[in-house]
XYZ file of C-alpha atoms in Angstrom:
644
model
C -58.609 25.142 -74.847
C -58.381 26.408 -78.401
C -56.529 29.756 -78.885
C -57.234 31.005 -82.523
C -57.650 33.727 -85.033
C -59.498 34.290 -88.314
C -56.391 34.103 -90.145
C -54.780 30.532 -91.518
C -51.108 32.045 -91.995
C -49.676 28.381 -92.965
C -50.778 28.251 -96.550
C -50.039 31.913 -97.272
C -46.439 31.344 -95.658
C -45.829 28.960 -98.763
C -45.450 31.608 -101.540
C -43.302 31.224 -104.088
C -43.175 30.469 -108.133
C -43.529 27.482 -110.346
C -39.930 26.505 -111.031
C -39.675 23.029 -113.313
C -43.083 21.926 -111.646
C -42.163 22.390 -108.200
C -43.129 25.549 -106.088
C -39.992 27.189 -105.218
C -39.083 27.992 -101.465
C -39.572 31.683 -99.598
C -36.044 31.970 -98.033
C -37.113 35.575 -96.332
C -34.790 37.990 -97.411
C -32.244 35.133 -99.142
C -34.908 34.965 -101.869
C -36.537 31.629 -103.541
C -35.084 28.413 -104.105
C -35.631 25.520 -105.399
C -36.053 22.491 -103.349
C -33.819 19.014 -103.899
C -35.140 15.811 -102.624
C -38.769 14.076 -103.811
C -41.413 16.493 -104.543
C -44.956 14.916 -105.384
C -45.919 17.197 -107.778
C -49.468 17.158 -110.588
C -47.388 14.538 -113.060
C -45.682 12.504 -110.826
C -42.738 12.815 -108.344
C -39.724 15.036 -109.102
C -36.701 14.136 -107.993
C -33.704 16.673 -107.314
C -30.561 16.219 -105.449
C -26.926 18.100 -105.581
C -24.145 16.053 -106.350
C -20.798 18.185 -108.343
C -18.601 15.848 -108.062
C -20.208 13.058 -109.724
C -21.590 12.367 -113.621
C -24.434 9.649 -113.668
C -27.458 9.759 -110.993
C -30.200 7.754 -111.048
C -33.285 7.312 -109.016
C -34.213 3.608 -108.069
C -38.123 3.371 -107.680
C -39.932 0.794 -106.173
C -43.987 0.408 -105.392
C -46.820 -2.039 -104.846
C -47.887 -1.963 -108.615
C -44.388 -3.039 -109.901
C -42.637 -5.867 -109.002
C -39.588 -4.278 -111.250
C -37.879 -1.086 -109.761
C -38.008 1.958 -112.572
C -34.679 3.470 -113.490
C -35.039 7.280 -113.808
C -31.612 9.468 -115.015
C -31.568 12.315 -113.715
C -30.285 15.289 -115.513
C -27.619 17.839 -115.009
C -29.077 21.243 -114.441
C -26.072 23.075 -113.698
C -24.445 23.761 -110.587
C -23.938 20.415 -109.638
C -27.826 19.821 -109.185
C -29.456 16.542 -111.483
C -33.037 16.381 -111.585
C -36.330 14.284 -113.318
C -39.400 13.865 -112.953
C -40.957 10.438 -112.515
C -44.608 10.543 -114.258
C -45.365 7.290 -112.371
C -44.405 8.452 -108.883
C -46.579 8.901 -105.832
C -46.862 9.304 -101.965
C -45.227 6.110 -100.471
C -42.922 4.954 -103.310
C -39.324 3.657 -101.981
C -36.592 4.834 -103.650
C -32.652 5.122 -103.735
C -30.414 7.585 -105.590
C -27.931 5.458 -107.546
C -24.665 7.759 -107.558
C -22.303 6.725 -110.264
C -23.315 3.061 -109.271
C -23.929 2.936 -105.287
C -27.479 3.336 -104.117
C -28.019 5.516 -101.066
C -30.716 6.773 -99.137
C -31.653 10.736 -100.523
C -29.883 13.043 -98.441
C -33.040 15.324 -98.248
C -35.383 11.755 -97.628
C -38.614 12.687 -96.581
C -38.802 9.389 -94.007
C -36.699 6.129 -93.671
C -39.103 3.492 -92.705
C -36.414 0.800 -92.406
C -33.483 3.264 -91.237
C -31.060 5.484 -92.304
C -29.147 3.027 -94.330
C -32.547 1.376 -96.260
C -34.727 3.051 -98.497
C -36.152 6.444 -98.761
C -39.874 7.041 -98.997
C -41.750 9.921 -101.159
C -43.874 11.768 -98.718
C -46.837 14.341 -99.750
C -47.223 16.359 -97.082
C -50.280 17.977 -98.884
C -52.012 14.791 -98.105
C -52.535 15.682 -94.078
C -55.532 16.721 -93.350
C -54.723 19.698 -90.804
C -57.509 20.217 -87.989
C -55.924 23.326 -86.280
C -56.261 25.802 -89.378
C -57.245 29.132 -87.392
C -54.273 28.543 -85.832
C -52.064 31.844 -85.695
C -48.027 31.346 -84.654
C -47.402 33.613 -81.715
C -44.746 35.891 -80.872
C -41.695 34.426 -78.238
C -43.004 36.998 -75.730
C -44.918 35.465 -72.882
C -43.623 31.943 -73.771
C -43.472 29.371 -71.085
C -41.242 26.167 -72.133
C -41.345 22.678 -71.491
C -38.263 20.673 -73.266
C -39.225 17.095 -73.580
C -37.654 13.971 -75.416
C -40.400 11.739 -77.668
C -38.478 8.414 -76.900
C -38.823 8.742 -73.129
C -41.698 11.454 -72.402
C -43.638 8.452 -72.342
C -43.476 4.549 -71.773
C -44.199 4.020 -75.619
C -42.029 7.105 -76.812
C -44.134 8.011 -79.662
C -45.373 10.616 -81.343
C -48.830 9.308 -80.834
C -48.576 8.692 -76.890
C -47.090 12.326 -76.501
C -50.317 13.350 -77.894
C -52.320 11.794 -74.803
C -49.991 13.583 -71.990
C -50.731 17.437 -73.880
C -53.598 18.090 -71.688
C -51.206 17.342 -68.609
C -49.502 20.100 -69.941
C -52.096 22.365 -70.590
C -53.011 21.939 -66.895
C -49.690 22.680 -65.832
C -50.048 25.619 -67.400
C -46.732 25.849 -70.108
C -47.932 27.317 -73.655
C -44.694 25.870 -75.613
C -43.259 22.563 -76.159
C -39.797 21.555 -77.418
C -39.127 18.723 -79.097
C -35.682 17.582 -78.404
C -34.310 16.566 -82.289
C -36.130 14.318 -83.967
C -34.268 14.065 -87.602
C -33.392 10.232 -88.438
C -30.488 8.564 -86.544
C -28.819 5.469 -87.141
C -29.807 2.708 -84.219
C -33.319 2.767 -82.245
C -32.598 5.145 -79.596
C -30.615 8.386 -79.351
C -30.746 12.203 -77.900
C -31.118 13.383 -80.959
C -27.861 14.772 -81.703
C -26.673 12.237 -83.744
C -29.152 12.704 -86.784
C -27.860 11.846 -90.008
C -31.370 12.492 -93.042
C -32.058 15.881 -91.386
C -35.133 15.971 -93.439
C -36.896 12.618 -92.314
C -38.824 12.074 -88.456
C -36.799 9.338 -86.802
C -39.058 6.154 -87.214
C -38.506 5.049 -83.951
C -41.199 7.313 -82.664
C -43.408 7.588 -85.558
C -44.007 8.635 -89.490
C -44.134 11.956 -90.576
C -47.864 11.890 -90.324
C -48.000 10.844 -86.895
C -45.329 13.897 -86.226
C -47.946 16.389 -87.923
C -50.702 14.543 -86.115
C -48.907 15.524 -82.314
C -48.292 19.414 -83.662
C -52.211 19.700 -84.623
C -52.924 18.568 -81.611
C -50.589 20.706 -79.889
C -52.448 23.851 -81.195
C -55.786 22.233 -81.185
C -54.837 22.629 -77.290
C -53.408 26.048 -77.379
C -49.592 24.971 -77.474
C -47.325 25.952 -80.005
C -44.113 23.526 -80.967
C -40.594 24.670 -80.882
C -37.960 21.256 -82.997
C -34.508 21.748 -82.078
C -32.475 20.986 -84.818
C -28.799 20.322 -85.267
C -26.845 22.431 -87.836
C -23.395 21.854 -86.376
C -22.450 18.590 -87.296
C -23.983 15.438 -88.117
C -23.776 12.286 -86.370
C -20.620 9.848 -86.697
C -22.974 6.713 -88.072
C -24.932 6.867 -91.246
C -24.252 10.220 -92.777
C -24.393 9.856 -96.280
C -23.549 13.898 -97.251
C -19.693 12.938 -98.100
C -20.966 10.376 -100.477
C -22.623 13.220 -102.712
C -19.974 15.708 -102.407
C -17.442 16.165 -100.468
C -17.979 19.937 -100.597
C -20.426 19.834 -97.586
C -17.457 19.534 -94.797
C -14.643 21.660 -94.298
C -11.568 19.576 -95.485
C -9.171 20.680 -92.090
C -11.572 22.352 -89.693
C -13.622 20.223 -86.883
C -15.646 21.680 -83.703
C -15.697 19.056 -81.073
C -18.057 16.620 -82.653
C -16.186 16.017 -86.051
C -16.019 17.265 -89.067
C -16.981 20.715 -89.492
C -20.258 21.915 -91.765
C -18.858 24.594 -95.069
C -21.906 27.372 -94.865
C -18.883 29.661 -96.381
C -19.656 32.017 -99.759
C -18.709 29.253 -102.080
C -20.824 26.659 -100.636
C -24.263 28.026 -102.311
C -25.998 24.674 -102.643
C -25.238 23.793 -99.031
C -26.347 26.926 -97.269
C -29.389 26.212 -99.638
C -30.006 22.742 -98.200
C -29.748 23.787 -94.754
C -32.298 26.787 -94.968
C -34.326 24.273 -96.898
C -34.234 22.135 -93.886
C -35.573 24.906 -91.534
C -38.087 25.920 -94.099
C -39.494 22.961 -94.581
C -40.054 22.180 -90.400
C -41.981 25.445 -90.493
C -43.869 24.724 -94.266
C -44.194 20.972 -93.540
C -44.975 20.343 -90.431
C -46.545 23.800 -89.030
C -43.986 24.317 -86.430
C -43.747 27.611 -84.488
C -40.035 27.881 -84.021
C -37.010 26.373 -84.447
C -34.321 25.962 -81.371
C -30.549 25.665 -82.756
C -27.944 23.813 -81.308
C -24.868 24.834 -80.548
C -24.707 27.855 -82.572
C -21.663 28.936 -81.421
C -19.619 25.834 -83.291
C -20.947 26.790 -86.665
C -18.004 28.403 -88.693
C -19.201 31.027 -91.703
C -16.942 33.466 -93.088
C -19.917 34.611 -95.710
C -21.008 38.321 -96.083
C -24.233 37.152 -94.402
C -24.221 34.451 -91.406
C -26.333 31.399 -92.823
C -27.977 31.688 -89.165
C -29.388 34.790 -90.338
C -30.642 33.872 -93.164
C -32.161 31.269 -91.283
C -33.518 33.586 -88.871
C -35.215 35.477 -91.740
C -36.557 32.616 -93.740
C -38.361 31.729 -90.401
C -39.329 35.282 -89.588
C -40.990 35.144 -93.051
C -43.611 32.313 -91.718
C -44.479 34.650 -88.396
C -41.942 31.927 -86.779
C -39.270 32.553 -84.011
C -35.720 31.412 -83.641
C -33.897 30.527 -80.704
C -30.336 29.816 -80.450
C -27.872 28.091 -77.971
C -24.758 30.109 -77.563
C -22.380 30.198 -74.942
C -20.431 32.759 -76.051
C -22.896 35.440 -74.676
C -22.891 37.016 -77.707
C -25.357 40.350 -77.901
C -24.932 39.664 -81.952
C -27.031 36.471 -82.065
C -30.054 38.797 -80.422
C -29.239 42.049 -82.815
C -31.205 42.424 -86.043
C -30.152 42.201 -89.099
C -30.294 45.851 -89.829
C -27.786 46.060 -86.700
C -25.064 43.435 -88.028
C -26.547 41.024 -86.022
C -28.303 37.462 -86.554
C -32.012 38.564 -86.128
C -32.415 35.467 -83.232
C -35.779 35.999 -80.942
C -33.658 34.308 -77.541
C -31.227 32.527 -76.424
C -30.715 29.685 -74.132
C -28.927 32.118 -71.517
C -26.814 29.093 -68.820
C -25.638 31.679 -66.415
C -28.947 32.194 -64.362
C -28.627 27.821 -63.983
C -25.072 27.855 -63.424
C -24.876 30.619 -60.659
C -28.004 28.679 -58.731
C -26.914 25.881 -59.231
C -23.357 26.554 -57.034
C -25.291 28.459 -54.698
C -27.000 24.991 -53.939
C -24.343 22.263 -54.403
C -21.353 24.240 -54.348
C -20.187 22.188 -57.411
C -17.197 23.747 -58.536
C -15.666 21.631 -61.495
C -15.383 22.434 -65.489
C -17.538 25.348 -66.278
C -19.499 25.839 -62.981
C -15.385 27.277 -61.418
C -16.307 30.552 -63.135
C -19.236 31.298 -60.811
C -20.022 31.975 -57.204
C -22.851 31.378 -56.068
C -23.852 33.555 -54.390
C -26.651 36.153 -53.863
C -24.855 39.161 -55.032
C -24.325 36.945 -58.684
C -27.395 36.029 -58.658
C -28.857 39.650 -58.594
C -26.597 40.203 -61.470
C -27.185 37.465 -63.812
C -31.524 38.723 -63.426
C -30.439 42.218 -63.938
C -28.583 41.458 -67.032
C -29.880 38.337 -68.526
C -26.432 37.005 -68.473
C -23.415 36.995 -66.022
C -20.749 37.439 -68.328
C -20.434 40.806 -70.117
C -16.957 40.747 -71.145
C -15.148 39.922 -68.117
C -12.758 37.448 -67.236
C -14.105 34.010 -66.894
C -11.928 31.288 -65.273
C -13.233 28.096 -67.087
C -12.018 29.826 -70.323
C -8.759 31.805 -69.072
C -10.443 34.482 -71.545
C -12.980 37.111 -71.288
C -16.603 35.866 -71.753
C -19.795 37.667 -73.115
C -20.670 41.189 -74.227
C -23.787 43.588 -72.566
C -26.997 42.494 -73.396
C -28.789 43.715 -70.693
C -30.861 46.672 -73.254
C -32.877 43.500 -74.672
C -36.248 42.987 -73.847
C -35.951 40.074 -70.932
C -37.975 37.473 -72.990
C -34.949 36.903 -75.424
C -33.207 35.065 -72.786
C -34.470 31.911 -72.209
C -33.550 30.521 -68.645
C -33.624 27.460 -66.661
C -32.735 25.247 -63.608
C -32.601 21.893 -65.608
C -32.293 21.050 -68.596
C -31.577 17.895 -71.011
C -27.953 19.145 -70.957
C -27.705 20.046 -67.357
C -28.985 16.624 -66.725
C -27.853 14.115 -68.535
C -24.355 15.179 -69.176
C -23.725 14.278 -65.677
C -22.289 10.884 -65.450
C -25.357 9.624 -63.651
C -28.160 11.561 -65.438
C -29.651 12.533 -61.911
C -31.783 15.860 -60.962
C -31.307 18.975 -59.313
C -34.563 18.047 -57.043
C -32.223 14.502 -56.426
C -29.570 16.760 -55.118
C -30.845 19.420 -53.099
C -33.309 20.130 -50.430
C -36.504 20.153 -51.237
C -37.586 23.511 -49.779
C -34.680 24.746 -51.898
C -35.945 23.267 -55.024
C -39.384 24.959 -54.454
C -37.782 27.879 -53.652
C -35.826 27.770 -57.115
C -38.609 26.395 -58.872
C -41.090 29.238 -58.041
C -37.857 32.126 -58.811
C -37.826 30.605 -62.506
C -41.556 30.378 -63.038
C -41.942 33.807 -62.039
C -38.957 35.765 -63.278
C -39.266 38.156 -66.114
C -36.797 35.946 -68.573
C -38.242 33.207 -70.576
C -38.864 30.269 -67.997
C -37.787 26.777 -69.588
C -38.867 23.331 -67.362
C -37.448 20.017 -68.197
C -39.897 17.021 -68.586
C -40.770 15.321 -64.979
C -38.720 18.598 -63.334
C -42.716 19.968 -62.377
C -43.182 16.704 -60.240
C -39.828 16.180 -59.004
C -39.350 13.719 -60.639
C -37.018 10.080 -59.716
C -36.275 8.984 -62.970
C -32.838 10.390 -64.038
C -32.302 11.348 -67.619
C -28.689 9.436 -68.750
C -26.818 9.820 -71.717
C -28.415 6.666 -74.377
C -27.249 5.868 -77.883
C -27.564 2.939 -80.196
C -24.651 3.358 -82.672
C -23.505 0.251 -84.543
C -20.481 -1.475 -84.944
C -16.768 0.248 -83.741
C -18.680 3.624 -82.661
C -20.694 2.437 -80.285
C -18.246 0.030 -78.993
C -16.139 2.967 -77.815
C -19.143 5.301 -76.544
C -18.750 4.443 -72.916
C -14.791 5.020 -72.930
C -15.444 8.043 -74.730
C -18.222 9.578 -72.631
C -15.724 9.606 -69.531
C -12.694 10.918 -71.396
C -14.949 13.677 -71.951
C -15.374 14.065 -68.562
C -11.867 14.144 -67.841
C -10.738 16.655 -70.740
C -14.293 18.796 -69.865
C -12.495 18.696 -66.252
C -15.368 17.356 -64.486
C -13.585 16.045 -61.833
C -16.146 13.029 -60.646
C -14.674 10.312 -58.656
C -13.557 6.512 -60.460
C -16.742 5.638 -57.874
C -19.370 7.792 -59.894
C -17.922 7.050 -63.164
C -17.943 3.146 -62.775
C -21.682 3.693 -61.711
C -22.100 5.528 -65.268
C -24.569 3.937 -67.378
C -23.373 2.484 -70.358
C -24.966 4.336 -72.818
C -25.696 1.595 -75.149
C -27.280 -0.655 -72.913
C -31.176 -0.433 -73.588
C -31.770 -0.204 -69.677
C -30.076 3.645 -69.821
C -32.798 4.383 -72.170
C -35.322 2.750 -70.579
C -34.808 4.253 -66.974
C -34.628 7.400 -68.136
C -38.227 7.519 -69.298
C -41.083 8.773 -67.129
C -43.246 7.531 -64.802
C -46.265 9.647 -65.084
C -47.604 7.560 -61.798
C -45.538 8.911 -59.855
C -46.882 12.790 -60.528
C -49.486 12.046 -57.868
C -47.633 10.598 -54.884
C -46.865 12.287 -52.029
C -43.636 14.361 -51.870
C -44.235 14.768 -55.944
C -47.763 16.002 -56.191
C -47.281 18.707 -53.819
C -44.009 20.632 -56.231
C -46.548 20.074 -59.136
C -49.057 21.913 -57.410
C -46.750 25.070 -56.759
C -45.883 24.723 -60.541
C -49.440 24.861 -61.699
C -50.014 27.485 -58.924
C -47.401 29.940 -60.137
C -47.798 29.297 -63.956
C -51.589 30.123 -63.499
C -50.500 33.708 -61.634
C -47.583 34.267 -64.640
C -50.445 33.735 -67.309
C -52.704 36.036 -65.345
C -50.901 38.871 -64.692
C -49.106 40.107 -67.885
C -46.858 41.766 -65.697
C -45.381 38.696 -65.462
C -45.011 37.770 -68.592
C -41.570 39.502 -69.789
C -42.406 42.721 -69.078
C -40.524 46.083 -70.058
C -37.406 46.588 -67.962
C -38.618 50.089 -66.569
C -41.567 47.879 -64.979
C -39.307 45.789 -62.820
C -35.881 45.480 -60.735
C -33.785 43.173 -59.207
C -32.260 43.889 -55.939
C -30.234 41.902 -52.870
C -32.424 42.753 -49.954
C -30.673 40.459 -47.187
C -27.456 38.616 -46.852
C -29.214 35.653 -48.134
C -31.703 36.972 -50.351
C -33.035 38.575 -53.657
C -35.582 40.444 -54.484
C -37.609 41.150 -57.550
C -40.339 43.875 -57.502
C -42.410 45.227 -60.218
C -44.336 48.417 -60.486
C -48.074 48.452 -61.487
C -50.582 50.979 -60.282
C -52.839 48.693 -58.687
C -50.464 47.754 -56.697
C -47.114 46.481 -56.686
C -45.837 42.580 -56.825
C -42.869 41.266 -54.649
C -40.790 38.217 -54.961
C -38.136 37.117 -52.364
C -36.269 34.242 -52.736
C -33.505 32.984 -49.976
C -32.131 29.668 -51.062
C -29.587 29.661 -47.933
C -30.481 28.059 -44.590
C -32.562 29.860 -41.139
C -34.947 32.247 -40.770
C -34.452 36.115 -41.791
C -36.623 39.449 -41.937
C -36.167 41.713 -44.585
C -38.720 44.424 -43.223
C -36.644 47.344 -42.666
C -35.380 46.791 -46.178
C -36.060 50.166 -48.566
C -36.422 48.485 -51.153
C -39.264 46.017 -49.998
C -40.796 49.012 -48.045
C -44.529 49.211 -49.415
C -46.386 52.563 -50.582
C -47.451 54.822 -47.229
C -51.334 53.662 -47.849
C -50.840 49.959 -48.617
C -49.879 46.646 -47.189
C -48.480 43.798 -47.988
C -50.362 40.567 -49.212
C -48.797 37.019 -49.078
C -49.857 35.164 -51.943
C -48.096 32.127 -52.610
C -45.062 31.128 -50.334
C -42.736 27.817 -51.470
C -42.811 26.664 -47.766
C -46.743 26.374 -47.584
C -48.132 22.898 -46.618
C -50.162 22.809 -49.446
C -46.904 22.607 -51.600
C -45.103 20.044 -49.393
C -43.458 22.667 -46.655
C -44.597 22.633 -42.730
C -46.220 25.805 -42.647
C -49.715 25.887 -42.468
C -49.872 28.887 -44.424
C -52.843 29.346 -46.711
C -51.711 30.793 -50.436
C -54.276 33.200 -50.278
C -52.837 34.701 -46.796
C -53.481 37.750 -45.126
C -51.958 41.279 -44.818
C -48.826 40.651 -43.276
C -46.187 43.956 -41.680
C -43.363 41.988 -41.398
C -41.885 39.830 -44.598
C -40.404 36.950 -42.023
C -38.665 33.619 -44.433
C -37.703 30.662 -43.226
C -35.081 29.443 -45.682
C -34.819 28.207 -48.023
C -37.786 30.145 -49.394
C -39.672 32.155 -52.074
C -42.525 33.980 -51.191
C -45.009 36.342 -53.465
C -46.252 39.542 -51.834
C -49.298 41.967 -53.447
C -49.434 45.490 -52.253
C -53.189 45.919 -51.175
């Protein structure tokens, strides 16, 4: 189903000025700037790239037409920045910059059609012919997300075959996909993490126009598309930044993954490239937000954060922002007028974490600083977040500031995710390791809670296939990936037994990529059909109630109703909505309850219970049910109530 308006905001969004025959780049409130890499412009191709530490750059062109490459000097501009224009260049020329004699791919390459270490390619993305242009970007509110990885959504892990699986997601009823990070990598398989050419789709899964072909499609169906990108480091094979200037890294400062990014006030040109990055995911490629990674490991002593000036470079488009951060950190929600980062949401852990103990009672590395239990869990959906400030024991440091005055759509919460998956030794599921009842139970607290829901591809099915840690570095690197995956368990202190970790995948063995894709078969066999159809059934009430869909914080409340179990009511005139969710064990009545006690003239209605046959549970309970005087669960459990 189409969703539009009247008005195309995509070509508006590109406003800028004519600067050397290239059309400079709105950076919000960080002003225009003018973009490095290939530009097809009227006469040709211009080339631009920043390089202050060197004195001759070339560009190395190759087409059909020539069997001779053309030579091109670049000039200085100034700044460390060398530019020309090549009046022969077009759309699909190869090229490499030749830095004071050693050709290398173009840092801001546009695609690598034979990897990150062979040629670049010019790319004009005015050449697409967009089918989705009353297409309007929509606000984060009522966002529902589903995080999914290109190389193993499907068996071919393209671009193209994600295309034929959107209406599955339409039907599901999610509104927002999230492409895990697609920016080139060195080998044929990867996370994502490991990019190296920020600025080029990996090839692996498709060409750039194959990329713009799944977003059209996307919001030919209704869905925007959220690219999580990686601004923290780079990956350890293939990066060619150093080779241009060394003034990209921080000479004695690292965050876990190597070498630390400089965003600091000296480093104009690479604060530049980065919001050039963002800008042109957004300009390029029509994308409707941008997720960052890791935000909390990127270092800028600047007046202004470069994440801000992200954040308002994307807020420019109509675009949102979303950041990881574990810090808690109210600052990465605040706008800029209030010293803060201007971010829409943030991937907010503690709402997984504190379920997930309260199921497994897994207690190593971060999960020690929570509980569990039902009093935390009330809490962490009061707040947002857990941690406000207080002591947390992972850390042996306070954790977190109060949060809990932002609108509830700004966190972002979840019970699996690509992290929370596959950095487990054996890349297996929550639904793998817990009951099922207690899976539905969980599953229908995150589709309906007021917060952001987030699903992880397969989690609507239940789905088998684990999602492991896969890589394909060359050389010494990915020799030592396996040995270094488990002494990351071990200084993470995730205490998993020499049992679990000889089972460990290795990571560069194509079979760890290949079992972690989907099989989309298996979404309508028995035990799997069933959890998709509470999915579809509780999506379908969150998109038709807008009370659902993050509403003020006066409209709802979050209280522990039981010994075992929370409650969530909201207030609406036509009657109120009640969600209890027990994810302990037996049968309880919460009746008597105040806070579950319904208005002198009405009753309560059961609407949709997690335990119903119809989604896999032995109770023959209709999701439609009657008027009901006592609220009776058998847990685990989560069941809806209506006043009538």
């Amino acid at each position: 189903m189409s969703r539009f308006t009247s008005t195309d905001d995509f070509d508006a969004a590109q406003s800028g000025t004519a600067v050397a025959g290239l059309l400079a780049i709105d950076a919000g409130a960080g002003g225009l700037i003018e973009p490095v890499g290939a530009n097809v412009v009227e006469g040709g191709v211009v080339y631009r790239v920043w390089a202050p530490e060197h004195r001759v750059i070339r560009t190395i062109v190759a087409n059909e037409e020539s069997a001779t490459p053309r030579s091109l000097i670049l000039t200085e501009e100034g700044e460390g920045y060398f530019s020309g224009v090549d009046p022969e260049g077009k759309a699909g020329d190869l090229y490499h910059i030749d830095v004071d004699g050693q050709p290398l791919p173009d840092p801001a390459s546009r695609y690598q059609p034979s990897g990150v270490d062979g040629p670049s390619q010019v790319i004009d993305p005015s050449l697409f012919a967009w089918q989705a242009n009353g297409w309007s970007r929509p606000s984060l509110k009522g966002r529902v997300i589903y995080e999914l990885h290109v190389g193993t959504f499907t068996k071919e892990g393209t671009f193209l075959a994600a295309i034929k699986r959107l209406d599955d997601l339409v039907e599901l009823g999610v509104n927002t996909i999230e492409l895990m990070p697609v920016a080139d990598f060195a080998g044929s398989r990867n996370w994502g993490y490991d990019g190296v050419l920020l600025f080029a789709p990996a090839r692996c899964y498709g060409t750039p126009e194959e990329l713009r072909m799944l977003v059209d499609a996307a919001h030919l169906r209704g869905l925007a598309v959220v690219l999580d990108v990686v601004y923290n480091h780079l990956g350890a094979v293939g990066n060619v930044l150093h080779r241009y200037s060394k003034r990209y890294f921080h000479e004695n400062q690292s965050n876990g993954w190597g070498q630390a990014l400089n965003f600091d006030d000296d480093a104009t040109a690479v604060r530049r490239f980065f919001i050039q990055n963002a800008c042109m995911w957004l300009d390029e490629y029509r994308f409707d937000g941008l997720r960052l990674d890791a935000v909390h490991a990127i270092e800028d002593r600047s007046a202004r954060h470069i994440l801000s000036e992200i954040a308002s470079a994307a807020h420019a488009r109509g675009a949102f922002v979303i950041g990881e951060d574990e810090r808690n950190q109210v600052t990465v929600l605040s706008p800029a007028s209030e010293g803060g980062w201007g971010f829409d949401a943030v991937w907010a852990d503690d709402f997984h974490h504190t379920v997930r103990v309260a199921l497994t009672h897994q207690k190593e590395a971060h999960f020690r600083s929570f509980e569990g239990s039902a009093d935390e869990a009330v809490d962490t959906l009061r707040r947002g977040w857990l941690y406000e400030g207080q002591y947390c024991p992972h850390l042996d440091a306070p954790r977190g500031t109060v949060a809990r005055h932002r609108p509830p759509e700004q966190f972002v919460h979840c019970i699996t995710n690509h992290d929370q998956i596959g950095n487990r030794p054996l890349g297996d599921r929550l639904n793998a390791a817990v009951s099922p009842e207690a899976y539905r139970a969980l599953s229908m607290l995150l589709c309906l809670s007021p917060y952001t829901p987030m699903l992880f591809m397969g989690q609507e099915w239940a789905a088998s296939s684990p999602f492991v840690f896969f890589t394909d570095l060359p050389g010494e690197v990915g020799e030592k990936i396996a040995e270094g995956r488990k002494g990351e368990f071990e200084r993470y202190g995730a205490n998993y037994d020499a049992e679990t970790l000889m089972q460990m995948p290795d990571p560069q063995d194509p079979s760890a990529f290949e079992r972690s894709k989907l099989d989309w078969s298996e979404a309508q066999k028995s035990g799997h059909r069933e959890v998709l159809a509470l999915y579809k059934a509780c999506l379908k009430l969150r998109a038709q109630e807008p009370l659902f869909q993050s509403p003020p914080r006066n409209r709802w409340s979050v209280q522990k109703v039981g010994e075992d179990v929370i409650g969530i009511r909201w207030t609406a005139t036509e009657g109120d909505w009640l969600l209890l969710v027990g994810l302990a064990t037996g049968e309880t009545s919460v009746t008597e309850n105040i806070f579950v006690r319904n208005r002198r003239d009405r009753r309560w209605k059961r609407i949709i219970g997690s335990n119903d046959a119809v989604f896999g549970g032995g109770f023959p309970v209709a999701p439609t049910g009657s008027n009901v005087s006592e609220l009776r669960l058998n847990l685990p459990e989560a069941v809806l109530y209506r006043e009538v």
